Amino acid sequence: MKNNMSSKSGGAVLGAAFLMAMSAVGPGFLTQASIFTEQFKANFAFSILVSIVITLIVQLNISRIIGVSGLRGQDLANKIVPGLGYLIAILIVLGGFAFNIGNVGGAALGLNVLFGIDLTYSALLAGGVGALIFISKDAGKIIDKFTKILGVLMILVISYVALESKPPISEAAYSAVFPESYGDLSFSLLTLLGGTIGGYIIFSGGHKLLDANIKGKENLNNIDKSLLIGVSIASIIRIALFLAVLGVVSAGATLNPENPPASAFMQGAGVVGYKIFGVVILASSLGTIVGAAYTSISFLKTLFPVVFQHEKGFIIGFILLSTLVMASIGKPVSLLLLAGALNGLILPITLGITLLASRKKEIVGDYKHSVILTIFGIAIVVIMGYEGIISLGSIAAIL
């Protein structure tokens, strides 16, 4: 019986890790990373490195407090300031919806590249696949297996293109620490963080663990294990994609602004690379369709009883509505950049709330949160808040 429980717990820990990772590397990230790598070339390595470090610190802060308290992000916010959780939930759901329109569009593009299916029909098909996952009685187990397969597939195929494109690795490694200009990279960093840990994304793994009943101080090892695996998987994919695109643009190629990542894969590995792009964007999009819908609705289910009672129906509705919007208006690249930037503005707010919650005994009991994590967390709140304010002009330009 113990072994069976341990196996179930291990499966949930790994499932939450892959959900976290796949939520962080959707088509929004593919688009953002490709655009900024072409713009900054090797210097963008600095943004990639800093985003990985910040992701780890933020995840350690948020996932631990959520796990120990057993409270979701919106409930923590309501404990700090009554009513704040409703505002946070609305902002996160709107951001998740904007991302999910792009996610459906990404999956549609992947189906079009691989099988030549019309984009409108591809969008409807992709949304239908996402919705079907949640119709099943064993939706939780299907999500775990689904995201694991997609995550491994992405690592393999992106790594292949990275090798084929022959990026200047030594130059990238140097620029990761000493870029030509730190200031010029600030907006790219904000957008990248918004697209990889902003909004709903940073809560995806923690909320999934709560649904698997993995919570409390006694489960800290499992919580830490899940977030470390998730951050590692997402980081491998981020680095591999950056190197794949860097190899192409360093050789003097210009990416097609209509579809930067597709252009990079095509020029990096020819027709095979283009088909690989289809696999990558389909895998990343399906993973994030599931992650965005599941986590966004999890922000509503403890606030509104009707959502709690009909959670699967609301998740399916979330996916179908974003699918219909996608099929109607298409997939503008600017939408993904805008959603990432706006989610980056939400990040310091949600992290700040979590850090305040970590100091309240009525929320975390006798758990003592790491002083080092708290200090680094406060620094990130201040820096990201400042970066968000000075980047408002760039966000307005996207609008």
Tab-separated table of C-alpha atoms in Angstrom:
chain	number	residue	atom	x	y	z
A	1	MET	CA	0.000	0.000	0.000
A	2	LYS	CA	2.853	2.384	0.878
A	3	ASN	CA	4.602	1.683	-2.419
A	4	ASN	CA	1.361	2.315	-4.290
A	5	MET	CA	0.889	5.672	-2.528
A	6	SER	CA	4.530	6.571	-3.185
A	7	SER	CA	4.103	5.724	-6.877
A	8	LYS	CA	0.985	7.902	-7.110
A	9	SER	CA	2.791	10.755	-5.360
A	10	GLY	CA	5.810	10.432	-7.653
A	11	GLY	CA	3.572	10.477	-10.724
A	12	ALA	CA	1.811	13.620	-9.516
A	13	VAL	CA	5.127	15.332	-8.729
A	14	LEU	CA	6.459	14.598	-12.218
A	15	GLY	CA	3.144	15.492	-13.838
A	16	ALA	CA	3.082	18.873	-12.097
A	17	ALA	CA	6.703	19.460	-13.175
A	18	PHE	CA	5.918	18.838	-16.845
A	19	LEU	CA	2.732	20.923	-16.688
A	20	MET	CA	4.817	23.764	-15.233
A	21	ALA	CA	7.490	23.351	-17.915
A	22	MET	CA	5.083	23.094	-20.849
A	23	SER	CA	3.122	26.112	-19.624
A	24	ALA	CA	6.386	28.086	-19.750
A	25	VAL	CA	7.448	27.207	-23.307
A	26	GLY	CA	4.368	27.731	-25.449
A	27	PRO	CA	4.151	29.454	-28.848
A	28	GLY	CA	4.407	32.810	-27.089
A	29	PHE	CA	7.873	31.897	-25.869
A	30	LEU	CA	8.870	30.527	-29.301
A	31	THR	CA	7.821	33.808	-30.902
A	32	GLN	CA	9.371	36.071	-28.254
A	33	ALA	CA	12.669	34.177	-28.177
A	34	SER	CA	12.987	34.161	-31.972
A	35	ILE	CA	12.261	37.898	-32.331
A	36	PHE	CA	14.621	38.942	-29.542
A	37	THR	CA	17.403	36.569	-30.618
A	38	GLU	CA	17.327	38.111	-34.099
A	39	GLN	CA	17.351	41.591	-32.562
A	40	PHE	CA	20.081	41.089	-29.941
A	41	LYS	CA	21.855	37.955	-31.247
A	42	ALA	CA	24.314	36.508	-28.676
A	43	ASN	CA	23.512	39.288	-26.195
A	44	PHE	CA	20.059	37.774	-25.681
A	45	ALA	CA	21.850	34.969	-23.809
A	46	PHE	CA	21.935	37.362	-20.857
A	47	SER	CA	18.121	37.578	-20.821
A	48	ILE	CA	17.863	33.785	-21.100
A	49	LEU	CA	20.282	33.237	-18.197
A	50	VAL	CA	18.702	35.860	-15.944
A	51	SER	CA	15.212	34.545	-16.717
A	52	ILE	CA	16.273	31.049	-15.636
A	53	VAL	CA	17.741	32.322	-12.349
A	54	ILE	CA	14.676	34.483	-11.640
A	55	THR	CA	12.356	31.598	-12.544
A	56	LEU	CA	14.062	29.358	-10.003
A	57	ILE	CA	13.885	31.970	-7.230
A	58	VAL	CA	10.265	32.877	-7.942
A	59	GLN	CA	9.206	29.227	-8.187
A	60	LEU	CA	10.923	28.365	-4.905
A	61	ASN	CA	9.106	31.233	-3.193
A	62	ILE	CA	5.643	30.757	-4.696
A	63	SER	CA	5.466	26.953	-4.902
A	64	ARG	CA	6.698	26.513	-1.331
A	65	ILE	CA	4.212	28.969	0.175
A	66	ILE	CA	1.308	27.607	-1.875
A	67	GLY	CA	2.294	24.057	-0.956
A	68	VAL	CA	2.841	24.658	2.760
A	69	SER	CA	-0.310	26.770	3.193
A	70	GLY	CA	-2.481	24.609	0.966
A	71	LEU	CA	-3.919	27.824	-0.492
A	72	ARG	CA	-4.055	28.826	-4.139
A	73	GLY	CA	-2.719	32.164	-5.356
A	74	GLN	CA	-6.081	33.938	-5.245
A	75	ASP	CA	-6.802	32.699	-1.720
A	76	LEU	CA	-3.408	33.883	-0.481
A	77	ALA	CA	-4.186	37.322	-1.946
A	78	ASN	CA	-7.553	37.440	-0.182
A	79	LYS	CA	-5.862	36.566	3.109
A	80	ILE	CA	-3.502	39.534	2.695
A	81	VAL	CA	-6.078	42.073	1.445
A	82	PRO	CA	-9.727	40.979	1.365
A	83	GLY	CA	-10.994	41.164	-2.205
A	84	LEU	CA	-7.534	41.357	-3.783
A	85	GLY	CA	-7.765	37.713	-4.822
A	86	TYR	CA	-10.705	38.524	-7.094
A	87	LEU	CA	-8.705	41.218	-8.890
A	88	ILE	CA	-5.666	38.936	-9.262
A	89	ALA	CA	-7.866	36.109	-10.550
A	90	ILE	CA	-9.505	38.341	-13.167
A	91	LEU	CA	-6.148	39.680	-14.399
A	92	ILE	CA	-4.653	36.204	-14.594
A	93	VAL	CA	-7.662	34.686	-16.354
A	94	LEU	CA	-7.671	37.511	-18.934
A	95	GLY	CA	-3.927	37.055	-19.505
A	96	GLY	CA	-4.375	33.291	-19.754
A	97	PHE	CA	-7.180	33.750	-22.260
A	98	ALA	CA	-5.050	36.045	-24.427
A	99	PHE	CA	-2.240	33.490	-24.363
A	100	ASN	CA	-4.631	30.643	-25.128
A	101	ILE	CA	-5.818	32.324	-28.311
A	102	GLY	CA	-2.181	32.284	-29.412
A	103	ASN	CA	-1.784	28.709	-28.158
A	104	VAL	CA	-4.656	27.509	-30.338
A	105	GLY	CA	-3.193	29.479	-33.241
A	106	GLY	CA	0.175	27.842	-32.685
A	107	ALA	CA	-1.344	24.367	-32.692
A	108	ALA	CA	-3.277	25.241	-35.849
A	109	LEU	CA	-0.070	26.346	-37.544
A	110	GLY	CA	1.645	23.123	-36.482
A	111	LEU	CA	-1.126	21.022	-38.035
A	112	ASN	CA	-0.963	23.141	-41.180
A	113	VAL	CA	2.811	22.689	-41.502
A	114	LEU	CA	2.672	18.942	-40.876
A	115	PHE	CA	-0.478	17.939	-42.743
A	116	GLY	CA	-1.494	20.927	-44.884
A	117	ILE	CA	-4.814	21.381	-43.075
A	118	ASP	CA	-6.464	24.782	-43.510
A	119	LEU	CA	-5.652	27.069	-40.549
A	120	THR	CA	-9.286	27.618	-39.561
A	121	TYR	CA	-10.032	23.890	-39.500
A	122	SER	CA	-6.696	23.271	-37.777
A	123	ALA	CA	-7.649	25.716	-35.003
A	124	LEU	CA	-10.977	23.978	-34.465
A	125	LEU	CA	-9.268	20.586	-34.432
A	126	ALA	CA	-6.592	21.711	-31.954
A	127	GLY	CA	-9.165	23.241	-29.625
A	128	GLY	CA	-11.237	20.073	-29.871
A	129	VAL	CA	-8.265	17.918	-28.836
A	130	GLY	CA	-7.628	20.149	-25.816
A	131	ALA	CA	-11.282	20.022	-24.795
A	132	LEU	CA	-11.480	16.225	-25.180
A	133	ILE	CA	-8.725	15.759	-22.597
A	134	PHE	CA	-10.937	17.308	-19.912
A	135	ILE	CA	-14.042	15.320	-20.862
A	136	SER	CA	-12.382	12.138	-19.616
A	137	LYS	CA	-12.961	10.985	-16.026
A	138	ASP	CA	-9.195	10.457	-15.735
A	139	ALA	CA	-8.327	13.943	-17.013
A	140	GLY	CA	-5.617	14.407	-14.352
A	141	LYS	CA	-3.719	11.283	-15.407
A	142	ILE	CA	-4.119	12.103	-19.098
A	143	ILE	CA	-2.741	15.618	-18.536
A	144	ASP	CA	0.295	14.150	-16.742
A	145	LYS	CA	1.097	11.663	-19.531
A	146	PHE	CA	0.272	14.134	-22.293
A	147	THR	CA	2.597	16.873	-21.029
A	148	LYS	CA	5.433	14.397	-20.356
A	149	ILE	CA	5.360	13.109	-23.941
A	150	LEU	CA	5.198	16.618	-25.395
A	151	GLY	CA	8.037	17.868	-23.179
A	152	VAL	CA	10.453	15.069	-24.122
A	153	LEU	CA	9.543	15.465	-27.803
A	154	MET	CA	10.306	19.192	-27.741
A	155	ILE	CA	13.712	18.689	-26.114
A	156	LEU	CA	14.751	16.121	-28.726
A	157	VAL	CA	13.690	17.951	-31.878
A	158	ILE	CA	14.800	21.471	-30.826
A	159	SER	CA	18.198	20.095	-29.774
A	160	TYR	CA	18.576	18.550	-33.239
A	161	VAL	CA	17.972	21.925	-34.955
A	162	ALA	CA	20.338	23.634	-32.496
A	163	LEU	CA	23.107	21.239	-33.525
A	164	GLU	CA	22.319	21.695	-37.232
A	165	SER	CA	22.397	25.512	-37.055
A	166	LYS	CA	25.915	25.528	-35.528
A	167	PRO	CA	25.504	28.479	-33.121
A	168	PRO	CA	28.529	30.411	-31.744
A	169	ILE	CA	28.335	28.832	-28.292
A	170	SER	CA	31.454	30.492	-26.828
A	171	GLU	CA	30.199	33.947	-27.860
A	172	ALA	CA	26.785	33.199	-26.337
A	173	ALA	CA	28.381	31.995	-23.092
A	174	TYR	CA	30.425	35.211	-22.802
A	175	SER	CA	27.443	37.443	-23.637
A	176	ALA	CA	25.301	35.641	-21.048
A	177	VAL	CA	27.410	37.408	-18.406
A	178	PHE	CA	28.805	40.402	-20.303
A	179	PRO	CA	26.307	41.635	-22.918
A	180	GLU	CA	27.042	44.805	-24.883
A	181	SER	CA	24.242	46.687	-23.093
A	182	TYR	CA	22.284	45.606	-20.023
A	183	GLY	CA	19.737	48.409	-20.391
A	184	ASP	CA	18.774	47.572	-23.964
A	185	LEU	CA	17.759	44.065	-22.837
A	186	SER	CA	15.325	45.187	-20.116
A	187	PHE	CA	12.142	45.011	-22.202
A	188	SER	CA	13.142	41.655	-23.691
A	189	LEU	CA	13.698	40.318	-20.167
A	190	LEU	CA	10.326	41.599	-18.932
A	191	THR	CA	8.531	40.093	-21.926
A	192	LEU	CA	10.406	36.797	-21.642
A	193	LEU	CA	9.578	36.523	-17.943
A	194	GLY	CA	5.964	37.409	-18.621
A	195	GLY	CA	5.789	34.660	-21.232
A	196	THR	CA	7.511	32.039	-19.103
A	197	ILE	CA	6.546	32.698	-15.465
A	198	GLY	CA	4.106	35.607	-15.571
A	199	GLY	CA	0.375	35.422	-14.992
A	200	TYR	CA	-1.021	31.919	-14.564
A	201	ILE	CA	2.210	30.154	-15.576
A	202	ILE	CA	4.086	30.464	-12.263
A	203	PHE	CA	1.144	28.867	-10.428
A	204	SER	CA	0.520	25.934	-12.774
A	205	GLY	CA	2.719	23.399	-10.972
A	206	GLY	CA	1.738	24.501	-7.463
A	207	HIS	CA	-1.994	24.382	-8.163
A	208	LYS	CA	-1.607	20.950	-9.814
A	209	LEU	CA	0.128	19.627	-6.694
A	210	LEU	CA	-2.702	20.944	-4.514
A	211	ASP	CA	-5.212	19.091	-6.686
A	212	ALA	CA	-3.144	15.935	-6.111
A	213	ASN	CA	-3.317	16.654	-2.344
A	214	ILE	CA	0.454	17.143	-2.132
A	215	LYS	CA	0.642	19.951	0.408
A	216	GLY	CA	1.802	20.824	3.915
A	217	LYS	CA	5.281	21.179	5.398
A	218	GLU	CA	5.704	17.403	5.348
A	219	ASN	CA	5.588	17.481	1.537
A	220	LEU	CA	8.264	20.147	1.001
A	221	ASN	CA	10.662	17.613	-0.529
A	222	ASN	CA	8.088	16.634	-3.149
A	223	ILE	CA	7.223	20.280	-3.808
A	224	ASP	CA	10.897	21.215	-4.279
A	225	LYS	CA	11.533	18.154	-6.439
A	226	SER	CA	8.629	18.999	-8.736
A	227	LEU	CA	9.622	22.646	-9.235
A	228	LEU	CA	13.310	21.821	-9.774
A	229	ILE	CA	12.438	19.242	-12.445
A	230	GLY	CA	9.997	21.674	-14.062
A	231	VAL	CA	12.485	24.556	-14.130
A	232	SER	CA	15.200	22.246	-15.502
A	233	ILE	CA	13.004	20.976	-18.358
A	234	ALA	CA	11.870	24.487	-19.313
A	235	SER	CA	15.468	25.783	-19.113
A	236	ILE	CA	16.790	23.079	-21.440
A	237	ILE	CA	14.100	23.950	-23.990
A	238	ARG	CA	14.780	27.709	-23.664
A	239	ILE	CA	18.536	27.319	-24.158
A	240	ALA	CA	18.153	24.868	-27.062
A	241	LEU	CA	15.702	27.163	-28.881
A	242	PHE	CA	17.895	30.219	-28.331
A	243	LEU	CA	20.930	28.398	-29.747
A	244	ALA	CA	18.934	27.085	-32.710
A	245	VAL	CA	17.807	30.601	-33.680
A	246	LEU	CA	21.185	32.160	-32.828
A	247	GLY	CA	22.959	29.846	-35.256
A	248	VAL	CA	20.657	30.975	-38.055
A	249	VAL	CA	20.814	34.753	-37.443
A	250	SER	CA	24.563	34.681	-36.740
A	251	ALA	CA	25.048	33.265	-40.227
A	252	GLY	CA	23.408	36.418	-41.615
A	253	ALA	CA	19.883	35.116	-42.217
A	254	THR	CA	16.832	37.342	-41.753
A	255	LEU	CA	13.737	35.857	-40.146
A	256	ASN	CA	10.296	36.243	-41.655
A	257	PRO	CA	8.415	38.653	-39.327
A	258	GLU	CA	5.146	36.850	-40.123
A	259	ASN	CA	6.479	33.701	-38.465
A	260	PRO	CA	9.946	34.148	-36.910
A	261	PRO	CA	10.380	30.663	-35.337
A	262	ALA	CA	9.263	28.834	-38.504
A	263	SER	CA	11.694	30.899	-40.538
A	264	ALA	CA	14.529	30.068	-38.122
A	265	PHE	CA	13.891	26.316	-38.235
A	266	MET	CA	13.561	26.359	-42.034
A	267	GLN	CA	16.846	28.193	-42.500
A	268	GLY	CA	18.578	26.157	-39.808
A	269	ALA	CA	17.729	22.682	-41.098
A	270	GLY	CA	15.963	23.062	-44.435
A	271	VAL	CA	12.667	21.325	-45.207
A	272	VAL	CA	13.290	18.873	-42.383
A	273	GLY	CA	13.717	21.825	-40.054
A	274	TYR	CA	10.418	23.303	-41.230
A	275	LYS	CA	8.618	20.040	-40.478
A	276	ILE	CA	10.363	19.917	-37.102
A	277	PHE	CA	9.024	23.403	-36.453
A	278	GLY	CA	5.555	21.978	-37.083
A	279	VAL	CA	6.174	19.310	-34.448
A	280	VAL	CA	7.640	21.817	-31.967
A	281	ILE	CA	4.890	24.405	-32.202
A	282	LEU	CA	2.169	21.736	-32.161
A	283	ALA	CA	3.670	20.121	-29.047
A	284	SER	CA	4.273	23.414	-27.249
A	285	SER	CA	0.828	24.739	-28.160
A	286	LEU	CA	-1.118	21.660	-27.081
A	287	GLY	CA	0.819	21.625	-23.800
A	288	THR	CA	0.039	25.268	-23.119
A	289	ILE	CA	-3.614	24.972	-24.172
A	290	VAL	CA	-3.994	22.413	-21.405
A	291	GLY	CA	-1.879	24.392	-18.910
A	292	ALA	CA	-3.519	27.765	-19.575
A	293	ALA	CA	-7.070	26.452	-19.343
A	294	TYR	CA	-6.465	24.260	-16.295
A	295	THR	CA	-4.570	26.878	-14.278
A	296	SER	CA	-6.678	29.884	-15.290
A	297	ILE	CA	-9.891	28.192	-14.165
A	298	SER	CA	-8.170	27.050	-10.950
A	299	PHE	CA	-7.993	30.758	-10.052
A	300	LEU	CA	-11.780	30.964	-10.153
A	301	LYS	CA	-12.921	27.728	-8.595
A	302	THR	CA	-12.346	28.685	-4.945
A	303	LEU	CA	-13.888	32.134	-5.460
A	304	PHE	CA	-17.064	31.119	-7.273
A	305	PRO	CA	-18.951	27.969	-6.156
A	306	VAL	CA	-20.474	27.457	-9.604
A	307	VAL	CA	-16.982	27.150	-11.104
A	308	PHE	CA	-15.964	24.652	-8.419
A	309	GLN	CA	-19.070	22.548	-9.091
A	310	HIS	CA	-18.589	22.545	-12.868
A	311	GLU	CA	-14.810	22.899	-13.169
A	312	LYS	CA	-14.400	20.672	-16.224
A	313	GLY	CA	-17.211	22.449	-18.029
A	314	PHE	CA	-15.594	25.837	-17.441
A	315	ILE	CA	-12.188	24.533	-18.602
A	316	ILE	CA	-13.731	23.128	-21.778
A	317	GLY	CA	-15.635	26.389	-22.317
A	318	PHE	CA	-12.400	28.369	-21.829
A	319	ILE	CA	-10.687	26.293	-24.531
A	320	LEU	CA	-13.610	26.397	-26.963
A	321	LEU	CA	-14.100	30.160	-26.598
A	322	SER	CA	-10.410	30.876	-27.231
A	323	THR	CA	-10.625	28.492	-30.207
A	324	LEU	CA	-13.570	30.376	-31.704
A	325	VAL	CA	-11.779	33.722	-31.246
A	326	MET	CA	-8.678	32.274	-32.899
A	327	ALA	CA	-10.646	30.866	-35.818
A	328	SER	CA	-12.291	34.285	-36.288
A	329	ILE	CA	-9.421	36.768	-35.959
A	330	GLY	CA	-6.259	34.786	-36.716
A	331	LYS	CA	-2.973	34.751	-34.788
A	332	PRO	CA	-1.159	38.110	-34.614
A	333	VAL	CA	2.403	37.892	-33.318
A	334	SER	CA	1.815	41.139	-31.422
A	335	LEU	CA	-0.846	39.450	-29.260
A	336	LEU	CA	1.711	37.001	-27.895
A	337	LEU	CA	4.233	39.758	-27.223
A	338	LEU	CA	1.577	41.893	-25.535
A	339	ALA	CA	0.305	39.042	-23.354
A	340	GLY	CA	3.863	38.282	-22.255
A	341	ALA	CA	4.621	41.892	-21.400
A	342	LEU	CA	1.366	42.380	-19.455
A	343	ASN	CA	1.875	39.126	-17.559
A	344	GLY	CA	5.324	40.424	-16.648
A	345	LEU	CA	3.618	43.357	-14.916
A	346	ILE	CA	1.481	40.940	-12.856
A	347	LEU	CA	4.522	38.958	-11.669
A	348	PRO	CA	5.873	41.404	-9.034
A	349	ILE	CA	2.356	41.775	-7.604
A	350	THR	CA	1.734	38.045	-7.185
A	351	LEU	CA	5.258	37.419	-5.874
A	352	GLY	CA	4.947	40.314	-3.410
A	353	ILE	CA	1.648	38.911	-2.090
A	354	THR	CA	3.230	35.492	-1.643
A	355	LEU	CA	6.186	36.918	0.273
A	356	LEU	CA	3.813	38.768	2.609
A	357	ALA	CA	1.874	35.539	3.130
A	358	SER	CA	5.096	33.711	4.075
A	359	ARG	CA	5.420	35.921	7.183
A	360	LYS	CA	1.927	35.190	8.542
A	361	LYS	CA	1.584	32.277	10.971
A	362	GLU	CA	-2.140	31.990	10.342
A	363	ILE	CA	-1.259	31.124	6.727
A	364	VAL	CA	1.931	29.025	6.953
A	365	GLY	CA	1.776	27.838	10.575
A	366	ASP	CA	5.160	27.071	12.087
A	367	TYR	CA	6.910	26.906	8.708
A	368	LYS	CA	9.941	29.225	8.537
A	369	HIS	CA	10.488	30.463	4.997
A	370	SER	CA	14.090	30.868	3.843
A	371	VAL	CA	15.486	34.319	4.610
A	372	ILE	CA	17.703	34.138	1.506
A	373	LEU	CA	14.735	33.295	-0.734
A	374	THR	CA	12.780	36.150	0.848
A	375	ILE	CA	15.585	38.676	0.232
A	376	PHE	CA	16.045	37.579	-3.371
A	377	GLY	CA	12.272	37.558	-3.817
A	378	ILE	CA	11.950	41.139	-2.562
A	379	ALA	CA	14.755	42.208	-4.906
A	380	ILE	CA	12.911	40.642	-7.852
A	381	VAL	CA	9.672	42.390	-6.862
A	382	VAL	CA	11.456	45.760	-6.817
A	383	ILE	CA	13.458	45.196	-10.008
A	384	MET	CA	10.567	43.710	-12.003
A	385	GLY	CA	8.223	46.428	-10.760
A	386	TYR	CA	10.691	49.089	-11.909
A	387	GLU	CA	11.302	47.328	-15.233
A	388	GLY	CA	7.554	47.097	-15.729
A	389	ILE	CA	7.081	50.827	-15.188
A	390	ILE	CA	9.868	51.875	-17.557
A	391	SER	CA	8.643	49.372	-20.163
A	392	LEU	CA	5.107	50.817	-20.301
A	393	GLY	CA	6.135	52.810	-23.365
A	394	SER	CA	7.190	49.657	-25.194
A	395	ILE	CA	3.928	47.935	-24.206
A	396	ALA	CA	1.972	50.928	-25.535
A	397	ALA	CA	3.886	50.635	-28.819
A	398	ILE	CA	2.679	47.029	-29.201
A	399	LEU	CA	-0.901	48.212	-28.695
